[in-house]
CSV table of C-alpha atoms and ligand atoms in Angstrom, one decimal:
chain,number,residue,atom,x,y,z
A,44,MET,CA,232.0,-134.4,104.0
A,45,LYS,CA,233.2,-131.5,102.0
A,46,ILE,CA,231.6,-129.7,99.0
A,47,ILE,CA,233.5,-127.1,96.9
A,48,SER,CA,231.3,-124.5,95.3
A,49,TYR,CA,232.5,-122.5,92.3
A,50,SER,CA,231.2,-119.2,90.9
A,51,ILE,CA,229.5,-118.2,94.1
A,52,ARG,CA,228.1,-114.7,94.0
A,53,ASP,CA,227.3,-112.4,96.9
A,54,ASP,CA,223.6,-112.6,96.3
A,55,GLU,CA,223.8,-116.4,96.8
A,56,MET,CA,225.4,-116.2,100.2
A,57,PRO,CA,222.2,-115.8,102.3
A,58,ALA,CA,220.8,-119.0,100.8
A,59,LEU,CA,224.1,-120.7,101.2
A,60,LYS,CA,224.5,-119.7,104.8
A,61,ALA,CA,221.0,-121.0,105.5
A,62,TRP,CA,221.9,-124.3,103.9
A,63,LYS,CA,225.1,-124.5,105.8
A,64,SER,CA,223.3,-123.9,109.1
A,65,GLN,CA,221.0,-126.8,108.4
A,66,HIS,CA,224.0,-129.1,107.6
A,67,PRO,CA,226.7,-128.3,110.2
A,68,ASP,CA,228.3,-131.7,109.4
A,69,VAL,CA,229.2,-130.6,105.8
A,70,GLU,CA,232.2,-128.4,105.1
A,71,VAL,CA,231.5,-126.0,102.3
A,72,GLN,CA,234.4,-124.3,100.5
A,73,VAL,CA,233.2,-121.2,98.8
A,74,GLU,CA,235.0,-120.0,95.6
A,75,SER,CA,233.9,-117.0,93.6
A,76,GLU,CA,236.0,-118.1,90.6
A,77,ASN,CA,234.5,-120.2,87.8
A,78,LEU,CA,235.4,-123.9,87.5
A,79,THR,CA,238.2,-124.0,84.8
A,80,PRO,CA,241.2,-126.3,84.2
A,81,GLU,CA,243.2,-123.8,86.3
A,82,THR,CA,240.8,-123.6,89.3
A,83,ALA,CA,239.9,-127.3,89.3
A,84,SER,CA,242.9,-128.0,91.6
A,85,LYS,CA,241.0,-126.1,94.4
A,86,ALA,CA,238.7,-129.2,94.6
A,87,GLN,CA,241.6,-131.2,96.3
A,88,GLY,CA,240.0,-132.9,99.3
A,89,ALA,CA,236.4,-132.3,98.3
A,90,ASP,CA,233.9,-135.1,97.9
A,91,ALA,CA,231.8,-133.2,95.4
A,92,ALA,CA,231.6,-129.9,93.5
A,93,VAL,CA,228.7,-127.5,93.1
A,94,THR,CA,229.0,-125.2,90.0
A,95,PHE,CA,227.1,-122.8,87.8
A,96,GLN,CA,226.9,-122.6,84.0
A,97,GLN,CA,229.4,-119.8,83.6
A,98,ALA,CA,232.1,-121.6,81.6
A,99,PRO,CA,232.5,-124.6,79.3
A,100,TYR,CA,233.1,-127.8,81.2
A,101,THR,CA,235.5,-129.4,78.8
A,102,LYS,CA,237.4,-132.7,78.8
A,103,GLU,CA,240.3,-130.8,80.3
A,104,VAL,CA,238.3,-129.5,83.3
A,105,LEU,CA,236.6,-132.9,83.9
A,106,GLU,CA,239.9,-134.8,83.7
A,107,GLU,CA,241.4,-132.4,86.2
A,108,LEU,CA,238.6,-133.0,88.7
A,109,GLN,CA,238.7,-136.7,88.1
A,110,LYS,CA,242.4,-136.8,88.9
A,111,LEU,CA,241.5,-135.4,92.3
A,112,GLY,CA,238.8,-138.1,92.7
A,113,VAL,CA,236.0,-135.5,92.4
A,114,ASN,CA,233.4,-136.9,89.9
A,115,LYS,CA,230.2,-135.6,91.5
A,116,LEU,CA,229.1,-132.3,89.9
A,117,SER,CA,225.9,-130.4,90.8
A,118,LEU,CA,224.9,-127.5,88.7
A,119,ARG,CA,222.9,-124.7,90.4
A,120,ASN,CA,221.1,-124.1,87.1
A,121,VAL,CA,219.1,-126.1,84.5
A,122,GLY,CA,221.2,-126.0,81.3
A,123,ILE,CA,223.8,-128.7,80.8
A,124,ASP,CA,224.7,-127.6,77.3
A,125,ASN,CA,228.1,-126.3,78.5
A,126,ILE,CA,229.2,-129.8,79.6
A,127,ASP,CA,231.1,-132.3,77.4
A,128,LEU,CA,228.6,-135.0,78.3
A,129,PRO,CA,230.2,-137.9,76.4
A,130,VAL,CA,233.5,-137.3,78.2
A,131,ALA,CA,231.7,-136.9,81.6
A,132,GLU,CA,229.9,-140.2,81.0
A,133,LYS,CA,233.2,-141.9,80.1
A,134,LEU,CA,234.9,-140.6,83.2
A,135,GLY,CA,232.0,-141.8,85.4
A,136,PHE,CA,230.7,-138.4,86.4
A,137,GLN,CA,227.4,-138.1,88.3
A,138,ILE,CA,225.9,-134.8,87.3
A,139,THR,CA,222.8,-133.1,88.7
A,140,ASN,CA,221.1,-129.9,87.7
A,141,VAL,CA,218.1,-127.9,89.0
A,142,PRO,CA,215.5,-128.3,86.3
A,143,VAL,CA,212.8,-126.4,88.2
A,144,TYR,CA,214.0,-123.5,90.3
A,145,SER,CA,211.3,-121.0,89.4
A,146,PRO,CA,209.6,-121.4,86.0
A,147,ASN,CA,207.7,-118.2,86.9
A,148,ALA,CA,210.8,-116.2,86.9
A,149,ILE,CA,211.5,-116.9,83.3
A,150,ALA,CA,208.0,-117.1,82.1
A,151,GLU,CA,207.2,-113.7,83.6
A,152,HIS,CA,210.3,-112.2,82.0
A,153,ALA,CA,209.1,-113.5,78.6
A,154,ALA,CA,205.7,-112.0,79.2
A,155,TRP,CA,207.2,-108.6,80.2
A,156,LEU,CA,209.4,-108.6,77.1
A,157,MET,CA,206.3,-109.2,74.9
A,158,GLY,CA,204.3,-106.5,76.8
A,159,ARG,CA,207.0,-103.9,76.5
A,160,LEU,CA,207.4,-104.5,72.8
A,161,LEU,CA,203.7,-104.6,72.1
A,162,ARG,CA,203.3,-101.2,73.8
A,163,ARG,CA,206.5,-99.8,72.2
A,164,VAL,CA,208.1,-99.0,75.6
A,165,PRO,CA,211.7,-98.7,74.3
A,166,GLU,CA,210.6,-96.2,71.7
A,167,TYR,CA,208.7,-94.1,74.2
A,168,ASP,CA,211.6,-94.3,76.7
A,169,ALA,CA,213.9,-92.8,74.0
A,170,LYS,CA,211.4,-90.1,73.1
A,171,ILE,CA,210.9,-89.2,76.7
A,172,LYS,CA,214.6,-88.7,77.1
A,173,GLN,CA,214.3,-86.1,74.2
A,174,ARG,CA,211.2,-84.6,75.9
A,175,ASP,CA,209.2,-85.7,72.9
A,176,LEU,CA,205.8,-86.6,74.4
A,177,ARG,CA,203.8,-87.1,71.3
A,178,TRP,CA,201.8,-90.3,70.8
A,179,ALA,CA,202.3,-91.1,67.1
A,180,PRO,CA,203.6,-93.1,65.4
A,181,GLU,CA,204.2,-95.7,68.1
A,182,ILE,CA,200.7,-97.2,68.3
A,183,GLY,CA,200.6,-100.3,70.4
A,184,ARG,CA,199.1,-103.8,70.0
A,185,GLU,CA,196.9,-105.5,72.6
A,186,MET,CA,197.9,-108.8,74.0
A,187,ARG,CA,194.3,-110.2,73.7
A,188,MET,CA,194.5,-109.6,69.9
A,189,GLN,CA,197.6,-111.7,69.5
A,190,THR,CA,198.1,-115.3,68.7
A,191,VAL,CA,201.2,-116.4,70.6
A,192,GLY,CA,203.2,-119.4,69.4
A,193,VAL,CA,204.8,-121.1,72.4
A,194,ILE,CA,207.6,-123.5,71.3
A,195,GLY,CA,208.4,-125.9,74.1
A,196,THR,CA,205.7,-126.7,76.7
A,197,GLY,CA,207.9,-127.7,79.7
A,198,HIS,CA,207.5,-126.1,83.1
A,199,ILE,CA,208.4,-122.6,81.8
A,200,GLY,CA,206.3,-122.8,78.6
A,201,ARG,CA,203.3,-124.0,80.7
A,202,VAL,CA,203.5,-121.1,83.2
A,203,LEU,CA,203.8,-118.7,80.3
A,204,ILE,CA,200.7,-120.2,78.6
A,205,ASN,CA,198.7,-119.4,81.8
A,206,ILE,CA,200.0,-115.9,82.0
A,207,LEU,CA,199.1,-115.3,78.3
A,208,GLN,CA,195.7,-116.8,78.6
A,209,GLY,CA,195.1,-114.5,81.6
A,210,PHE,CA,195.7,-111.5,79.2
A,211,GLY,CA,193.2,-113.1,76.7
A,212,ALA,CA,195.8,-114.0,74.1
A,213,LYS,CA,195.2,-117.0,71.8
A,214,VAL,CA,197.9,-119.6,72.4
A,215,VAL,CA,199.2,-122.2,70.0
A,216,CYS,CA,202.0,-124.6,71.0
A,217,TYR,CA,204.5,-127.0,69.5
A,218,ASP,CA,206.6,-129.5,71.3
A,219,ILE,CA,207.9,-132.9,70.3
A,220,PHE,CA,207.1,-134.1,73.8
A,221,GLN,CA,203.4,-133.3,74.2
A,222,ASN,CA,202.1,-132.4,77.7
A,223,PRO,CA,198.8,-134.2,78.5
A,224,GLU,CA,197.2,-131.0,79.9
A,225,ILE,CA,198.2,-128.9,76.9
A,226,LYS,CA,197.0,-131.7,74.6
A,227,ALA,CA,193.7,-131.9,76.4
A,228,ALA,CA,193.3,-128.2,76.0
A,229,ASP,CA,193.9,-128.7,72.3
A,230,LEU,CA,196.6,-126.1,72.1
A,231,TYR,CA,199.1,-128.1,70.0
A,232,VAL,CA,199.5,-127.5,66.3
A,233,ASP,CA,200.9,-130.4,64.2
A,234,SER,CA,204.1,-128.7,63.0
A,235,LEU,CA,206.4,-125.8,63.6
A,236,ASP,CA,205.4,-124.5,60.1
A,237,GLU,CA,201.8,-124.3,61.3
A,238,LEU,CA,202.9,-122.4,64.4
A,239,TYR,CA,205.0,-120.0,62.3
A,240,GLN,CA,202.1,-119.3,60.0
A,241,GLN,CA,199.6,-118.6,62.8
A,242,SER,CA,201.6,-116.6,65.3
A,243,ASP,CA,201.9,-112.9,65.8
A,244,ILE,CA,204.4,-113.5,68.6
A,245,ILE,CA,206.8,-116.5,68.8
A,246,THR,CA,208.4,-117.4,72.1
A,247,LEU,CA,211.1,-120.1,72.5
A,248,HIS,CA,211.3,-122.5,75.5
A,249,VAL,CA,213.3,-125.4,74.2
A,250,PRO,CA,216.9,-126.5,75.1
A,251,SER,CA,220.0,-126.0,73.0
A,252,VAL,CA,220.2,-129.5,71.5
A,253,LYS,CA,221.7,-129.9,68.0
A,254,GLU,CA,218.3,-130.2,66.3
A,255,ASN,CA,217.3,-126.8,67.7
A,256,ILE,CA,220.4,-124.8,67.0
A,257,HIS,CA,219.6,-121.8,64.7
A,258,MET,CA,216.0,-123.1,64.3
A,259,ILE,CA,215.1,-119.4,63.9
A,260,ASN,CA,216.9,-118.5,60.7
A,261,ALA,CA,216.1,-117.0,57.3
A,262,ASP,CA,214.1,-120.1,56.2
A,263,SER,CA,211.9,-120.3,59.3
A,264,ILE,CA,211.4,-116.5,59.4
A,265,ALA,CA,210.2,-116.6,55.8
A,266,LYS,CA,207.4,-118.9,57.0
A,267,MET,CA,206.3,-116.5,59.7
A,268,LYS,CA,203.7,-113.7,59.6
A,269,ASP,CA,205.0,-110.3,58.5
A,270,SER,CA,205.7,-108.1,61.6
A,271,VAL,CA,206.1,-111.1,63.9
A,272,ILE,CA,207.6,-110.5,67.4
A,273,ILE,CA,210.3,-113.0,68.5
A,274,ILE,CA,211.1,-113.7,72.1
A,275,ASN,CA,214.0,-115.8,73.3
A,276,VAL,CA,214.6,-116.4,77.0
A,277,ALA,CA,215.9,-119.9,76.4
A,278,ARG,CA,219.3,-120.2,74.7
A,279,GLY,CA,221.0,-117.8,72.4
A,280,ASP,CA,222.1,-120.3,69.7
A,281,LEU,CA,218.4,-121.1,68.9
A,282,ILE,CA,218.5,-117.9,66.8
A,283,ASP,CA,220.8,-117.2,63.8
A,284,THR,CA,221.5,-113.6,64.8
A,285,ASP,CA,222.7,-112.6,61.3
A,286,ASP,CA,219.4,-113.7,59.9
A,287,LEU,CA,217.4,-112.0,62.7
A,288,LEU,CA,219.2,-108.7,62.0
A,289,LYS,CA,218.4,-108.9,58.3
A,290,ALA,CA,214.7,-109.7,59.1
A,291,LEU,CA,214.6,-106.7,61.5
A,292,ASP,CA,216.1,-104.5,58.8
A,293,ASN,CA,213.5,-105.5,56.2
A,294,GLY,CA,210.6,-105.4,58.7
A,295,GLN,CA,209.7,-109.1,58.4
A,296,VAL,CA,210.4,-109.3,62.1
A,297,ALA,CA,208.8,-106.2,63.9
A,298,ALA,CA,210.6,-106.6,67.2
A,299,ALA,CA,212.6,-109.0,69.3
A,300,GLY,CA,213.0,-109.5,73.0
A,301,LEU,CA,216.2,-111.4,73.8
A,302,ASP,CA,217.4,-112.5,77.2
A,303,VAL,CA,220.0,-114.7,75.7
A,304,TYR,CA,222.5,-114.3,72.8
A,305,GLU,CA,224.5,-116.9,70.9
A,306,LYS,CA,227.9,-115.4,71.9
A,307,GLU,CA,227.0,-114.2,75.4
A,308,VAL,CA,229.6,-116.2,77.3
A,309,GLY,CA,232.3,-113.8,78.4
A,310,ILE,CA,230.2,-110.8,77.6
A,311,PHE,CA,227.1,-111.0,79.8
A,312,ASN,CA,227.3,-110.3,83.6
A,313,LYS,CA,230.3,-108.0,83.1
A,314,ASP,CA,230.6,-104.2,83.3
A,315,TRP,CA,231.4,-102.7,79.9
A,316,ALA,CA,230.7,-99.1,81.0
A,317,GLY,CA,232.3,-96.6,78.6
A,318,GLN,CA,233.2,-99.1,75.9
A,319,PRO,CA,231.4,-101.1,73.3
A,320,VAL,CA,231.0,-104.9,73.9
A,321,PRO,CA,233.4,-106.9,71.8
A,322,ASP,CA,230.6,-108.2,69.4
A,323,ALA,CA,229.3,-106.1,66.5
A,324,ASN,CA,226.0,-108.0,66.2
A,325,LEU,CA,225.2,-107.5,69.9
A,326,GLU,CA,226.0,-103.7,69.6
A,327,ASP,CA,223.8,-103.6,66.6
A,328,LEU,CA,220.9,-105.2,68.6
A,329,PHE,CA,221.5,-102.7,71.5
A,330,ARG,CA,221.1,-99.8,69.1
A,331,ARG,CA,217.7,-100.8,67.8
A,332,GLN,CA,214.6,-99.4,69.5
A,333,ASN,CA,212.5,-102.4,68.5
A,334,VAL,CA,214.8,-104.8,70.2
A,335,ILE,CA,215.1,-105.4,74.0
A,336,VAL,CA,218.2,-107.2,75.2
A,337,THR,CA,218.5,-108.3,78.8
A,338,PRO,CA,221.8,-110.0,79.9
A,339,HIS,CA,220.4,-113.4,80.7
A,340,THR,CA,218.5,-112.1,83.8
A,341,ALA,CA,215.2,-113.9,83.3
A,342,PHE,CA,216.3,-116.4,85.9
A,343,TYR,CA,217.6,-113.7,88.3
A,344,THR,CA,215.0,-113.4,91.1
A,345,GLU,CA,215.3,-113.8,94.8
A,346,THR,CA,213.1,-116.9,94.7
A,347,ALA,CA,215.0,-118.5,91.9
A,348,VAL,CA,218.4,-117.9,93.4
A,349,GLU,CA,217.4,-119.3,96.8
A,350,ASN,CA,216.0,-122.4,95.1
A,351,MET,CA,219.0,-122.9,92.9
A,352,VAL,CA,221.3,-122.9,95.9
A,353,GLN,CA,219.2,-125.1,98.1
A,354,LYS,CA,218.3,-127.7,95.5
A,355,SER,CA,221.9,-128.0,94.1
A,356,PHE,CA,223.5,-128.4,97.5
A,357,ASP,CA,220.8,-130.9,98.5
A,358,ALA,CA,221.5,-133.0,95.4
A,359,SER,CA,225.3,-132.7,96.0
A,360,LEU,CA,224.9,-134.1,99.5
A,361,GLN,CA,222.7,-136.9,98.2
A,362,LEU,CA,225.4,-137.9,95.7
A,363,ILE,CA,228.0,-137.9,98.5
A,364,LYS,CA,225.8,-140.2,100.6
A,365,GLY,CA,225.4,-142.6,97.6
A,366,GLU,CA,221.7,-141.7,97.1
A,367,THR,CA,220.2,-141.0,93.7
A,368,PRO,CA,218.8,-137.5,93.4
A,369,ASP,CA,215.8,-137.2,91.1
A,370,THR,CA,217.7,-134.5,89.3
A,371,LEU,CA,220.5,-136.9,88.3
A,372,VAL,CA,221.3,-136.2,84.6
A,373,LYS,CA,220.7,-139.3,82.5
A,374,TYR,CA,223.3,-139.9,79.8
B,2,COI,C1,219.8,-122.0,83.4
B,2,COI,O1,219.4,-122.2,84.5
B,2,COI,O2,220.3,-122.9,82.7
B,2,COI,C2,219.9,-120.6,83.0
B,2,COI,O3,219.8,-120.3,81.9
B,2,COI,C3,220.4,-119.6,84.0
B,2,COI,C4,221.8,-119.2,83.7
B,2,COI,C5,222.2,-117.9,84.2
B,2,COI,C6,222.8,-120.3,83.9
């Protein structure tokens, strides 16, 4: 049995070595390169591939793999929005992902972004660099005084709700798939409009499906409270960045915490030291003291990385053995 693994980083190696030592009968081919039409040929002789969401898995890539008889693909992450799913289905691919590797990693990151923005940390950081140690005018806001609108009550949204309630915040939620516990706690509002009207902070925890793309735009922002804070640790294309920048300019949006950006592919997780990134809107966001951008690092914890490796390789092996992993993506 042989698994090829693409986009392997150094920080994944300890977990991968541990997995290999538990499965001495499985040969693991480790590649640091992404899976692309050019690198797909490396899968020659493999029974399955383990990959990471670092590049689009287009018709071309999937066809290349298929030619080699490799149609079992296990992602080490949750998002599958980079895969051409209709083509994958037509070519008979079996795909698994890791839907739950550490909801806490991402929920905590969202909470830290909120906390840092509420207490004006980026502005104080900038002032301290100038040795300006005055208090005013960056007065903070307390979490317990905020109503936080959580859009999406899956695993991540639910961990975040607990964290926020621990701080004493009022939480209101919206999801088209209602979770029984959240429903029993009476946290759901009936519509997004209602959530927009009530929330001082809005945090996104929904996937990038076509209904959600650019859900935060000029129209939805107009329905929000003035001086709302927007947090996005989900997918960049949930926000229309042009509209967000305008709302930051006119103060409708007081601050934003963004771990994802709609054009992040090819920009995040690269060293741009000494030069601007090739995206004017992203540079504009970087320059603002009421915006925190993190380069899609919400997931990036020791616990999460270990789970991502272990769970994806377990699923890959199950596919090879003809078993049905419970993380099999349903078309
Ligand atoms: C995911 O698991 O889908 C993430 O957003 C993590 C990412 C770095 C691929």
